XYZ file of C-alpha atoms in Angstrom:
758
model
C 142.528 48.122 -52.594
C 143.621 51.337 -51.179
C 146.071 50.922 -48.222
C 145.578 52.984 -45.172
C 148.142 53.787 -42.713
C 147.572 54.556 -38.938
C 149.342 54.717 -35.806
C 149.047 51.879 -33.193
C 147.887 54.237 -30.410
C 148.595 53.209 -26.740
C 151.215 50.666 -27.702
C 154.381 51.292 -25.818
C 156.568 49.286 -28.184
C 158.880 49.244 -31.236
C 156.108 48.226 -33.696
C 155.222 51.931 -34.112
C 153.228 51.909 -37.519
C 150.830 49.338 -38.912
C 149.624 49.097 -42.627
C 146.158 47.806 -43.169
C 144.948 45.967 -46.200
C 141.447 44.856 -45.663
C 141.625 42.657 -42.347
C 145.345 42.027 -42.445
C 147.694 44.389 -40.378
C 151.355 44.345 -40.741
C 153.729 46.445 -38.720
C 157.267 47.710 -39.012
C 159.370 48.101 -35.913
C 161.478 51.140 -35.280
C 164.495 49.121 -35.987
C 163.291 48.288 -39.389
C 162.192 44.647 -38.606
C 159.086 43.648 -40.312
C 156.642 41.754 -38.404
C 153.682 39.940 -39.946
C 152.271 38.544 -36.747
C 150.110 41.601 -36.013
C 146.657 41.223 -37.440
C 143.311 43.239 -36.921
C 140.846 40.860 -35.261
C 137.155 40.924 -35.997
C 134.724 39.388 -33.205
C 133.303 36.130 -34.404
C 130.244 34.469 -33.015
C 131.515 30.944 -33.535
C 134.555 31.630 -31.368
C 134.637 29.942 -28.053
C 136.539 30.755 -24.786
C 138.951 27.897 -23.838
C 139.927 28.218 -20.204
C 141.573 24.980 -18.788
C 143.288 26.193 -15.508
C 144.427 29.158 -13.546
C 147.467 31.216 -14.455
C 150.220 31.071 -12.021
C 150.719 34.569 -10.698
C 154.151 36.225 -11.061
C 154.568 39.632 -9.599
C 156.708 42.302 -11.033
C 159.562 43.760 -8.921
C 159.883 47.037 -10.800
C 157.644 49.013 -13.184
C 159.867 47.811 -15.904
C 159.074 44.153 -15.164
C 155.529 44.052 -16.284
C 156.234 42.532 -19.639
C 158.681 39.941 -18.229
C 156.242 39.024 -15.499
C 153.362 38.429 -18.003
C 155.474 36.560 -20.256
C 156.525 34.305 -17.459
C 152.907 33.714 -16.468
C 151.861 32.806 -19.992
C 154.937 30.558 -20.365
C 154.071 28.713 -17.149
C 150.502 28.278 -18.386
C 151.771 26.456 -21.423
C 154.110 24.225 -19.479
C 157.348 26.042 -19.767
C 158.616 26.471 -16.149
C 160.395 29.732 -16.095
C 160.623 32.803 -13.866
C 160.702 36.599 -13.846
C 164.492 36.647 -13.941
C 164.885 34.278 -16.989
C 162.254 36.235 -18.998
C 163.863 39.562 -17.764
C 167.247 38.469 -19.249
C 165.652 37.576 -22.606
C 163.921 40.985 -22.869
C 167.264 42.665 -21.682
C 165.453 45.686 -20.181
C 163.021 46.269 -23.125
C 159.251 46.727 -22.466
C 157.947 46.617 -25.952
C 155.557 44.094 -27.522
C 157.943 43.266 -30.315
C 160.469 42.215 -27.776
C 158.016 40.143 -25.917
C 157.094 38.187 -29.162
C 160.983 37.693 -29.848
C 161.632 36.465 -26.350
C 158.513 34.179 -26.439
C 159.931 32.594 -29.728
C 163.186 31.833 -27.994
C 161.317 30.170 -25.119
C 159.244 27.870 -27.287
C 156.109 29.958 -27.824
C 154.370 31.106 -31.057
C 153.089 34.608 -30.409
C 150.859 36.821 -32.386
C 149.822 40.430 -31.976
C 146.374 41.841 -32.608
C 144.725 45.231 -32.539
C 140.985 44.579 -31.578
C 137.952 46.195 -29.912
C 136.637 44.983 -26.565
C 133.924 42.898 -28.440
C 136.775 41.167 -30.351
C 138.243 39.769 -27.118
C 135.541 37.170 -26.896
C 137.178 35.033 -29.557
C 140.696 35.175 -28.388
C 142.550 32.065 -26.949
C 143.386 32.708 -23.207
C 145.424 33.569 -21.590
C 146.601 36.488 -23.559
C 148.644 39.506 -22.625
C 146.913 42.797 -23.054
C 148.169 46.468 -23.058
C 146.699 48.299 -20.214
C 146.582 51.934 -18.972
C 148.746 53.143 -21.890
C 152.082 52.003 -20.171
C 151.455 48.538 -18.562
C 150.980 44.883 -19.674
C 148.465 42.373 -17.803
C 147.463 38.897 -18.531
C 143.732 38.072 -19.230
C 142.935 34.664 -18.145
C 139.209 34.626 -18.657
C 136.648 36.623 -20.802
C 133.070 36.529 -19.796
C 130.041 38.508 -21.156
C 130.659 41.337 -18.812
C 134.025 41.080 -17.355
C 137.567 40.480 -17.946
C 139.521 38.299 -15.399
C 142.819 39.870 -15.132
C 146.224 38.806 -13.544
C 148.061 42.077 -12.929
C 151.839 41.667 -12.301
C 151.537 44.865 -10.213
C 148.442 44.101 -8.197
C 147.475 40.529 -8.462
C 144.049 39.073 -9.644
C 141.204 41.444 -10.191
C 138.201 41.998 -12.525
C 137.544 44.647 -15.013
C 134.611 45.446 -17.191
C 134.720 44.478 -20.890
C 134.595 48.089 -22.142
C 137.235 49.291 -19.524
C 138.958 52.445 -20.551
C 142.408 51.056 -19.342
C 142.416 48.471 -22.329
C 144.536 49.891 -25.023
C 143.156 47.605 -27.802
C 146.463 45.707 -28.376
C 146.935 42.146 -27.256
C 149.524 39.260 -27.737
C 148.248 35.612 -28.014
C 150.530 32.657 -27.614
C 150.529 28.952 -28.258
C 153.112 26.263 -27.564
C 155.326 25.532 -30.213
C 155.854 22.000 -31.781
C 157.624 19.477 -29.805
C 161.358 19.472 -29.635
C 161.688 22.359 -27.142
C 163.216 21.813 -23.799
C 161.030 22.051 -20.752
C 162.665 24.381 -18.264
C 162.370 23.318 -14.600
C 163.046 26.144 -12.319
C 160.193 25.341 -9.891
C 162.474 25.170 -6.787
C 164.734 28.054 -7.582
C 163.486 29.964 -4.762
C 164.814 27.231 -2.275
C 168.431 28.432 -3.070
C 168.339 31.676 -1.205
C 166.870 29.963 1.800
C 169.639 27.354 1.772
C 172.275 30.058 1.285
C 170.657 32.041 4.228
C 170.891 29.141 6.678
C 174.344 27.679 5.257
C 176.307 29.891 7.768
C 174.240 28.834 10.839
C 175.205 26.025 12.981
C 171.819 24.845 14.259
C 171.657 21.094 13.484
C 171.918 20.280 17.283
C 169.081 22.535 18.325
C 166.888 21.575 15.382
C 167.565 17.766 16.266
C 166.709 18.430 19.864
C 163.488 20.232 18.932
C 162.489 17.357 16.606
C 163.275 14.851 19.332
C 161.132 16.768 21.796
C 158.319 16.735 19.172
C 158.712 12.968 18.965
C 158.501 12.490 22.638
C 155.302 14.777 22.764
C 153.584 12.805 20.109
C 154.802 9.551 21.855
C 152.712 10.702 24.755
C 149.841 10.857 22.330
C 150.289 7.139 21.616
C 150.299 6.223 25.397
C 147.018 7.970 26.179
C 144.605 5.811 23.980
C 146.021 2.575 25.733
C 145.533 4.119 29.222
C 141.984 5.064 28.122
C 141.469 1.306 27.177
C 142.706 0.207 30.638
C 140.639 2.677 32.487
C 137.313 1.715 30.709
C 137.810 -2.030 30.485
C 139.876 -2.836 33.662
C 138.430 -0.183 36.158
C 134.943 0.513 34.890
C 134.293 -2.834 33.237
C 135.962 -5.385 35.578
C 135.599 -3.178 38.699
C 139.235 -3.287 39.577
C 139.175 -0.139 41.895
C 142.796 -0.917 42.972
C 144.009 0.332 39.683
C 142.401 3.672 39.995
C 145.095 5.540 42.133
C 147.984 4.086 40.173
C 146.351 4.941 36.849
C 145.543 8.509 38.139
C 149.136 8.925 39.222
C 150.389 7.768 35.776
C 148.036 10.374 34.075
C 149.524 12.944 36.380
C 153.072 12.011 35.587
C 152.290 12.080 31.734
C 150.719 15.424 32.077
C 153.690 16.734 33.876
C 156.062 15.310 31.350
C 153.837 16.651 28.583
C 154.058 20.273 30.159
C 157.897 19.917 30.703
C 158.413 18.911 27.031
C 156.150 21.733 25.817
C 158.121 24.151 27.827
C 161.373 22.733 26.584
C 160.291 22.945 23.008
C 159.357 26.626 23.308
C 162.588 27.404 25.225
C 164.686 25.564 22.369
C 162.763 27.496 19.837
C 163.422 30.715 21.350
C 167.168 29.897 21.771
C 167.360 28.869 18.159
C 165.766 32.086 16.943
C 168.164 34.100 19.145
C 171.146 32.186 17.575
C 169.869 32.421 14.032
C 168.498 35.902 13.672
C 172.033 37.703 13.896
C 173.535 35.448 11.209
C 170.540 35.609 8.936
C 170.255 39.455 8.874
C 174.004 39.817 8.589
C 173.911 37.372 5.668
C 171.019 39.011 3.838
C 172.318 42.633 4.453
C 175.773 41.739 3.344
C 174.286 40.401 0.123
C 172.078 43.414 -0.334
C 174.905 45.985 -0.077
C 176.968 43.999 -2.375
C 174.500 44.437 -5.197
C 174.843 47.013 -7.931
C 173.522 50.377 -7.715
C 170.796 49.664 -10.333
C 169.001 47.383 -7.943
C 168.265 50.220 -5.577
C 167.649 52.781 -8.153
C 164.791 50.634 -9.704
C 163.047 49.794 -6.317
C 161.419 51.662 -3.506
C 162.899 51.664 0.069
C 159.635 50.070 1.418
C 159.863 47.167 -1.035
C 163.567 46.459 -0.176
C 162.878 46.602 3.606
C 159.893 44.250 3.045
C 162.150 41.761 1.385
C 164.661 42.064 4.274
C 161.758 41.439 6.670
C 160.839 38.194 4.851
C 163.754 36.778 6.875
C 161.578 36.527 9.999
C 158.958 34.482 8.082
C 161.612 32.261 6.593
C 163.219 31.772 9.978
C 159.976 30.778 11.789
C 159.045 28.333 8.956
C 162.344 26.700 8.603
C 163.094 26.381 12.342
C 159.614 25.337 13.411
C 157.535 23.964 10.651
C 160.154 22.130 8.468
C 160.977 19.774 11.420
C 157.439 19.696 12.590
C 156.246 18.476 9.183
C 158.644 15.460 9.269
C 157.413 14.454 12.747
C 153.727 14.942 12.108
C 153.958 13.023 8.907
C 155.673 10.049 10.638
C 153.291 9.861 13.484
C 150.266 10.221 11.131
C 151.423 7.042 9.481
C 152.190 5.521 12.828
C 148.766 6.363 14.015
C 147.213 5.042 10.773
C 149.099 1.740 10.934
C 148.051 1.012 14.714
C 144.493 1.759 13.618
C 144.806 -0.633 10.726
C 146.035 -3.295 13.199
C 143.125 -2.828 15.554
C 140.299 -2.354 12.812
C 140.450 -1.892 9.095
C 136.998 -0.420 9.218
C 137.789 2.129 11.812
C 140.944 3.002 9.772
C 138.956 3.516 6.583
C 136.442 5.802 8.535
C 139.433 7.847 9.734
C 140.991 7.968 6.219
C 137.743 9.322 4.799
C 137.547 12.039 7.448
C 141.198 12.872 6.893
C 140.600 13.233 3.110
C 137.689 15.429 3.750
C 139.703 17.546 6.252
C 142.581 18.067 3.797
C 140.741 18.518 0.565
C 139.671 22.085 1.047
C 143.016 23.457 2.320
C 144.807 21.511 -0.442
C 142.358 23.038 -3.190
C 142.803 26.552 -1.725
C 146.632 26.619 -1.518
C 146.915 28.697 -4.690
C 144.398 31.156 -3.558
C 146.030 31.645 -0.180
C 149.357 32.319 -2.100
C 147.718 34.924 -4.400
C 146.111 36.508 -1.310
C 149.432 36.757 0.615
C 151.158 38.076 -2.436
C 148.777 40.908 -2.734
C 148.960 41.802 0.944
C 152.674 41.840 1.026
C 152.849 44.058 -2.000
C 150.409 46.651 -0.760
C 151.917 46.663 2.642
C 155.342 47.336 0.973
C 153.698 50.080 -1.163
C 152.372 51.721 2.004
C 155.716 51.472 3.795
C 157.556 53.201 0.910
C 155.054 55.954 0.902
C 155.460 56.541 4.566
C 159.351 56.453 4.160
C 159.163 58.986 1.341
C 156.650 61.222 3.181
C 158.708 61.219 6.354
C 161.952 62.206 4.479
C 160.207 64.924 2.548
C 158.136 66.501 5.301
C 159.799 69.917 4.853
C 158.693 70.060 1.244
C 155.240 68.818 1.959
C 154.598 71.456 4.579
C 156.312 74.227 2.518
C 153.992 73.396 -0.542
C 150.880 72.947 1.642
C 150.529 69.233 0.534
C 149.452 67.753 3.954
C 145.863 67.226 2.768
C 146.897 65.576 -0.491
C 149.382 63.273 1.213
C 146.782 62.344 3.800
C 144.292 61.480 1.211
C 146.840 59.533 -0.765
C 147.893 57.536 2.441
C 144.177 56.947 3.055
C 143.793 55.324 -0.374
C 146.887 53.196 0.128
C 145.799 52.150 3.700
C 142.350 51.197 2.098
C 144.182 49.051 -0.486
C 146.133 47.378 2.204
C 143.185 46.742 4.501
C 141.267 45.357 1.629
C 144.121 42.916 0.646
C 144.513 42.082 4.162
C 140.885 41.414 4.754
C 140.679 39.186 1.596
C 143.664 37.198 2.775
C 142.061 36.771 6.333
C 138.729 35.934 4.644
C 140.442 32.811 2.984
C 142.221 32.042 6.081
C 138.797 32.259 8.115
C 137.165 30.052 5.627
C 139.937 27.511 6.012
C 139.861 27.800 9.796
C 135.969 27.417 9.818
C 136.346 24.302 7.754
C 139.025 22.885 10.027
C 136.932 23.752 13.181
C 133.950 22.203 11.757
C 135.806 19.062 11.058
C 137.518 19.207 14.537
C 133.956 19.106 16.015
C 132.272 16.672 13.481
C 135.135 14.193 13.230
C 135.355 13.207 17.022
C 131.620 12.825 16.973
C 131.659 10.466 14.083
C 134.441 8.552 15.470
C 132.623 8.244 18.725
C 129.571 6.873 16.935
C 131.689 4.573 15.154
C 133.363 3.294 18.318
C 129.778 2.775 19.760
C 128.770 0.831 16.619
C 131.878 -1.387 16.966
C 131.004 -1.997 20.693
C 127.422 -2.724 19.901
C 128.144 -5.034 17.091
C 130.728 -6.971 19.379
C 133.619 -6.333 17.105
C 135.514 -4.541 20.107
C 135.173 -3.845 23.644
C 134.099 -0.558 24.947
C 137.665 0.196 26.005
C 139.151 -0.846 22.700
C 136.583 1.209 20.796
C 137.204 4.362 22.849
C 140.957 3.802 22.626
C 140.630 3.705 18.831
C 138.485 6.802 19.016
C 141.137 8.653 20.905
C 143.812 7.246 18.548
C 141.993 8.332 15.415
C 141.304 11.903 17.015
C 145.004 12.042 17.683
C 145.589 10.986 13.969
C 143.297 13.853 12.786
C 144.989 16.189 15.181
C 148.350 15.457 13.664
C 146.878 15.839 10.259
C 145.514 19.238 11.191
C 149.003 20.327 12.406
C 150.411 18.787 9.139
C 147.947 20.823 7.004
C 148.879 24.014 8.879
C 152.557 23.338 8.649
C 152.206 22.495 4.963
C 150.249 25.601 4.229
C 152.997 27.777 5.946
C 155.801 25.961 4.042
C 153.792 26.456 0.789
C 153.786 30.220 1.573
C 157.524 29.904 2.132
C 157.710 30.058 -1.589
C 156.423 33.623 -1.638
C 159.170 34.839 0.757
C 161.755 32.587 -0.976
C 161.071 34.211 -4.409
C 161.189 37.596 -2.679
C 164.617 36.773 -1.468
C 165.444 35.137 -4.775
C 165.351 38.815 -6.342
C 168.203 39.741 -4.057
C 170.191 36.634 -4.481
C 169.889 36.529 -8.346
C 170.524 40.251 -8.864
C 173.876 41.210 -10.243
C 176.652 41.694 -7.726
C 179.547 44.065 -7.696
C 183.045 42.638 -8.016
C 184.362 42.352 -4.469
C 187.870 41.667 -3.426
C 189.249 40.100 -6.503
C 190.576 43.314 -8.228
C 193.807 45.208 -8.089
C 194.198 47.673 -5.160
C 196.007 50.789 -6.429
C 195.948 54.462 -5.545
C 193.769 56.374 -7.939
C 195.612 59.598 -7.738
C 197.566 59.323 -11.010
C 196.158 59.825 -14.509
C 192.391 59.167 -14.929
C 191.379 58.482 -18.536
C 188.040 57.896 -20.149
C 187.892 56.726 -23.626
C 184.641 56.299 -25.721
C 182.463 55.928 -22.747
C 178.754 55.018 -23.409
C 176.277 54.126 -20.837
C 172.631 53.281 -20.853
C 170.033 53.319 -17.960
C 167.877 50.127 -17.737
C 164.795 50.270 -20.074
C 166.071 53.310 -22.164
C 167.282 53.193 -25.740
C 168.828 56.590 -25.596
C 172.394 56.602 -24.068
C 173.022 58.618 -20.949
C 176.613 58.879 -21.964
C 177.557 58.692 -25.674
C 181.261 58.275 -26.569
C 182.542 60.457 -23.742
C 186.467 60.803 -23.636
C 188.533 62.860 -21.256
C 191.816 62.792 -19.367
C 192.878 64.059 -15.997
C 196.506 64.202 -14.837
C 197.902 63.954 -11.245
C 196.964 67.045 -9.189
C 195.011 68.673 -12.034
C 191.660 70.274 -11.347
C 189.033 70.059 -14.060
C 185.415 71.047 -14.283
C 182.528 69.283 -16.060
C 179.839 71.723 -16.944
C 176.638 71.804 -19.079
C 172.901 72.139 -18.834
C 170.870 70.031 -16.453
C 170.294 66.487 -17.634
C 173.295 66.438 -20.018
C 175.117 63.468 -18.147
C 177.447 65.196 -15.703
C 176.200 63.131 -12.676
C 176.020 59.960 -14.649
C 179.666 60.409 -15.644
C 180.570 60.711 -12.034
C 178.854 57.459 -11.136
C 180.720 55.831 -13.975
C 183.947 57.009 -12.616
C 183.106 55.514 -9.356
C 182.358 52.130 -11.031
C 178.601 52.443 -10.010
C 177.465 52.255 -13.533
C 178.769 49.563 -16.026
C 179.698 51.098 -19.596
C 178.115 49.573 -22.589
C 181.174 50.595 -24.502
C 184.432 52.306 -23.919
C 186.887 52.222 -20.889
C 187.786 54.041 -17.707
C 191.447 53.748 -16.638
C 193.155 54.656 -13.386
C 196.947 54.866 -13.885
C 196.544 52.836 -17.073
C 194.615 50.151 -15.464
C 191.014 49.291 -16.536
C 188.419 50.057 -13.781
C 187.143 46.588 -14.401
C 190.253 45.102 -13.150
C 190.259 47.172 -9.804
C 188.785 46.433 -6.586
C 185.782 48.821 -6.568
C 185.461 49.063 -2.797
C 189.142 49.966 -2.392
C 188.942 52.331 -5.144
C 186.076 54.315 -3.756
C 187.757 54.193 -0.124
C 190.609 56.236 -1.733
C 188.357 58.830 -3.440
C 186.648 61.602 -1.635
C 183.186 62.106 -3.017
C 180.351 64.594 -2.598
C 177.481 63.605 -4.638
C 174.741 65.922 -5.894
C 172.310 64.108 -3.416
C 174.631 63.244 -0.609
C 172.979 62.636 2.670
C 174.089 62.706 6.284
C 173.365 59.918 8.715
C 171.856 59.900 12.260
C 174.617 60.224 14.736
C 177.017 62.805 15.867
C 178.963 65.239 13.722
C 182.143 63.191 14.685
C 180.696 59.939 13.498
C 179.332 61.656 10.252
C 182.847 62.830 9.397
C 184.849 59.801 10.200
C 182.214 57.122 9.369
C 184.290 54.583 11.421
C 187.381 55.051 9.310
C 190.740 55.102 10.900
C 191.904 58.710 12.123
C 191.993 60.568 15.468
C 190.401 63.730 16.529
C 192.998 65.816 14.804
C 192.033 64.341 11.431
C 188.370 65.193 12.088
C 189.169 68.791 13.069
C 191.417 69.190 9.899
C 188.772 67.888 7.613
C 186.106 70.317 9.308
C 188.729 73.233 8.817
C 189.184 72.518 5.124
C 185.479 72.395 4.671
C 184.938 75.668 6.462
C 182.558 74.066 8.902
C 184.824 74.009 12.041
C 183.603 77.467 13.399
C 179.916 76.376 12.955
C 180.590 73.063 14.776
C 182.400 74.865 17.686
C 179.371 77.172 18.108
C 177.142 74.446 18.705
C 176.422 73.195 22.439
C 177.842 69.659 21.885
C 180.430 70.706 19.307
C 181.528 67.468 17.482
C 179.140 65.475 19.544
C 176.115 67.334 18.422
C 173.665 64.621 17.361
C 172.176 64.896 13.944
C 168.832 63.591 13.079
C 168.151 61.530 9.894
C 169.459 63.364 6.846
C 170.920 66.113 9.059
C 167.658 68.011 8.854
C 168.501 70.043 12.050
C 171.334 71.825 9.978
C 170.968 74.401 7.262
C 171.523 73.356 3.623
C 174.896 75.081 3.465
C 175.978 73.362 6.820
C 174.868 70.071 5.381
C 177.059 70.484 2.238
C 180.093 71.522 4.142
C 179.804 68.581 6.549
C 179.523 66.058 3.570
C 182.599 67.915 2.060
C 184.280 67.280 5.436
C 183.538 63.634 5.258
C 184.927 63.529 1.725
C 188.161 65.220 2.881
C 188.601 62.983 5.906
C 191.813 60.791 5.435
C 193.355 63.003 2.759
C 191.964 61.403 -0.480
C 194.237 61.344 -3.441
C 191.201 62.004 -5.820
C 188.489 64.349 -5.059
C 185.192 64.217 -6.986
C 182.639 67.107 -6.198
C 179.302 67.083 -7.835
C 177.549 70.524 -7.008
C 179.226 70.281 -3.662
C 179.132 74.108 -2.968
C 175.822 74.994 -4.711
C 174.286 76.152 -1.377
C 177.146 78.341 -0.390
C 177.714 82.142 -0.601
C 180.589 83.133 -2.825
C 182.847 84.146 0.013
C 182.612 80.763 1.800
C 182.991 78.939 -1.729
C 185.986 80.961 -2.449
C 187.710 80.001 0.864
C 186.985 76.334 0.214
C 188.372 76.634 -3.218
C 191.611 77.859 -1.843
C 191.777 75.182 0.820
C 191.288 72.443 -1.888
C 193.781 73.968 -4.222
C 196.398 73.764 -1.506
C 195.831 69.944 -1.133
C 197.921 67.344 -2.859
C 195.034 65.812 -4.808
C 193.433 65.558 -8.212
C 190.116 67.221 -8.434
C 187.061 66.433 -10.779
C 184.420 69.233 -10.207
C 180.805 69.252 -11.530
C 179.124 72.568 -11.458
C 176.495 74.693 -13.018
C 178.083 77.874 -11.858
C 180.778 78.623 -14.480
C 182.033 81.592 -12.354
C 183.332 79.060 -9.761
C 185.229 76.840 -12.374
C 187.267 79.500 -14.545
C 190.472 78.982 -12.543
C 190.675 75.274 -13.139
C 193.257 73.643 -15.470
C 190.544 72.500 -18.023
C 186.880 72.729 -18.488
C 184.714 70.081 -20.318
C 181.359 71.034 -21.728
C 178.680 68.378 -21.985
C 175.438 68.459 -24.058
C 173.015 65.527 -24.376
C 175.356 62.929 -22.896
C 178.299 63.974 -25.077
C 181.391 66.194 -24.555
C 180.994 69.002 -27.086
C 183.995 71.287 -26.169
C 186.995 71.316 -23.950
C 189.657 73.877 -23.166
C 190.750 76.424 -20.518
C 188.338 79.226 -19.523
C 190.133 81.718 -21.708
C 190.024 79.352 -24.840
C 186.413 78.515 -24.378
C 185.465 82.281 -24.034
C 187.143 82.830 -27.367
C 185.689 80.024 -29.401
C 182.411 78.877 -27.739
C 179.521 81.136 -28.045
C 177.267 79.007 -25.637
C 180.029 78.846 -23.042
C 180.796 82.685 -23.269
C 176.956 83.538 -23.020
C 176.467 81.113 -19.976
C 179.519 82.665 -18.250
C 178.426 86.299 -18.853
C 174.934 85.290 -17.291
C 176.541 83.693 -14.278
C 178.958 86.601 -13.705
C 178.368 88.390 -10.455
C 178.593 91.876 -12.490
C 175.560 90.673 -14.405
C 173.410 89.919 -11.358
């Protein structure tokens, strides 16, 4: 039979070519690995859909996480308790189907890949992973005649038509491998960050006091039923009117005690929050700024801020609900025990009502979590869009994009409102059920009390006392259900915090502290960005001696800025070394190293505050040092011409300054404190030649080593050495004269950049 070859279109993965012989499909990966697990699937009428339970939602944190999130969802469905971080480590940043199959095999799943039509999905075992929108993975948990029930790691649960254009035709199915695999138990991994958050907070005394006040309040609830019995049997039944005034006074005293205890509990709660908040925010922010740069490069600002704001929800739940759950549970059992002593029949009735009251909220917990997940994610996306829009308003107005951005915001708001509405809808249904039970249960309890009285089983006072007691039981159950629901939602915020607490941290404080002003050596440096197979830097080697000035030049995207980030220890090398004074950068304290280097990055920003604060940034050094740095950066005269001089207040990003002023102010910040090593990445690209020439002369007079990245070759020809980069590699090095003589590309670029040619 003739063999036909075709491309597996829309499949963002290593298996790039499939060979079809009849119904069998085989693929070869781009690494040469042959995979026989890909087959072309024909729809079968006999196939039946098997769907046992819902897939547990796992949301992606970045666009590169969709495959890892889908694999985690499928693994959980098959009884392998895992999470996004574990599957992400197995995938090692890869997002192709072949890597998913390999990772699944290591987890104890047998996976197969199929290329099929929408009609062929009907016979597939669910859940399966489907290729979606050309660059995304989703989990399909149910297939019906007209729709696909999708669990999207980016958006949550949704429906799509069977013939949706987004479906790329490729799917991965999984089954649990034979016994002998270990079951991973990471269900409560999210608790760790919460424990770490509160570890530094001394709040045991306040929490204990709040719990004791709660016990006292519920104790009042035990007294009231017995007072009701006395009021009915002794005063109304036996006509003992003399007890009326004392009983009324006792009721008033109990009401006053209840009001006082309620106020004290609220006051203690406010005091606890005031004590906890500074410590919690300091803890989470300290952890956040200690993470590696990759964490922030892969996430939006809105998402990160949303995770920080999770602290508020965690604080409220831990300080209020956790203690409340214990107290409510204890008193629920106490109320139940007292009812059992009084009347087992009445206890049974109360238990039936309690089960009915708790059943619907319990069965809806997963739906509540899914809705909250979606609501949080859409809110974070809207925040990110607003942050970006506010920061880029000049560009938006210059390009006339106001209408486009307004329309985009409207769509995001609609999504956010829809998700919030769906979340409220679930809450409203649960509240409606709770309210209905709150009205129906006391009526049923009262009728039961009347029945006990009529049947002679109990006196009217005893029956009403049991009714009040049972109502208190159901009230405590209502509070218990509400607290349990909020604690269950705590998992959402705990998992969002887990992303911060499990992200890789920079080394802090355990490295050597040396001055970086001696020899800087780079040997065979190779670096990758997450999710990319092509290296950003490939075997780069260079050396800079003390007080030398070198330039790194090359076309846009050749890896110059990446090399600078690697020199600062912001990117870890896959291979090769960086040494300062002969010591590997991995053995140095990164924070101390950077504090001794003056840096102006290509995208350096200014902060809200005065010019003085922007230059010094809280570092030691007086007014003279600030002025010296400003003079070296040729910004001093500009500052003195401003109304408030060094006390001139800059808005966010320094947008009330010109581009050249912002660059010179960033340079002054780098020069503050007389750094031993100066790294400048396009630090003078916005300056005129005359100003740039004066700054170059100022820097040359300084006792420091300089590494300069520039596109403008005319500004680098007087340096000690020039390195040319192309496609992540160093292709040539030498002095300006040497490169003019032997490198045609350099000579052409220099002639184009020469002022005489302009």
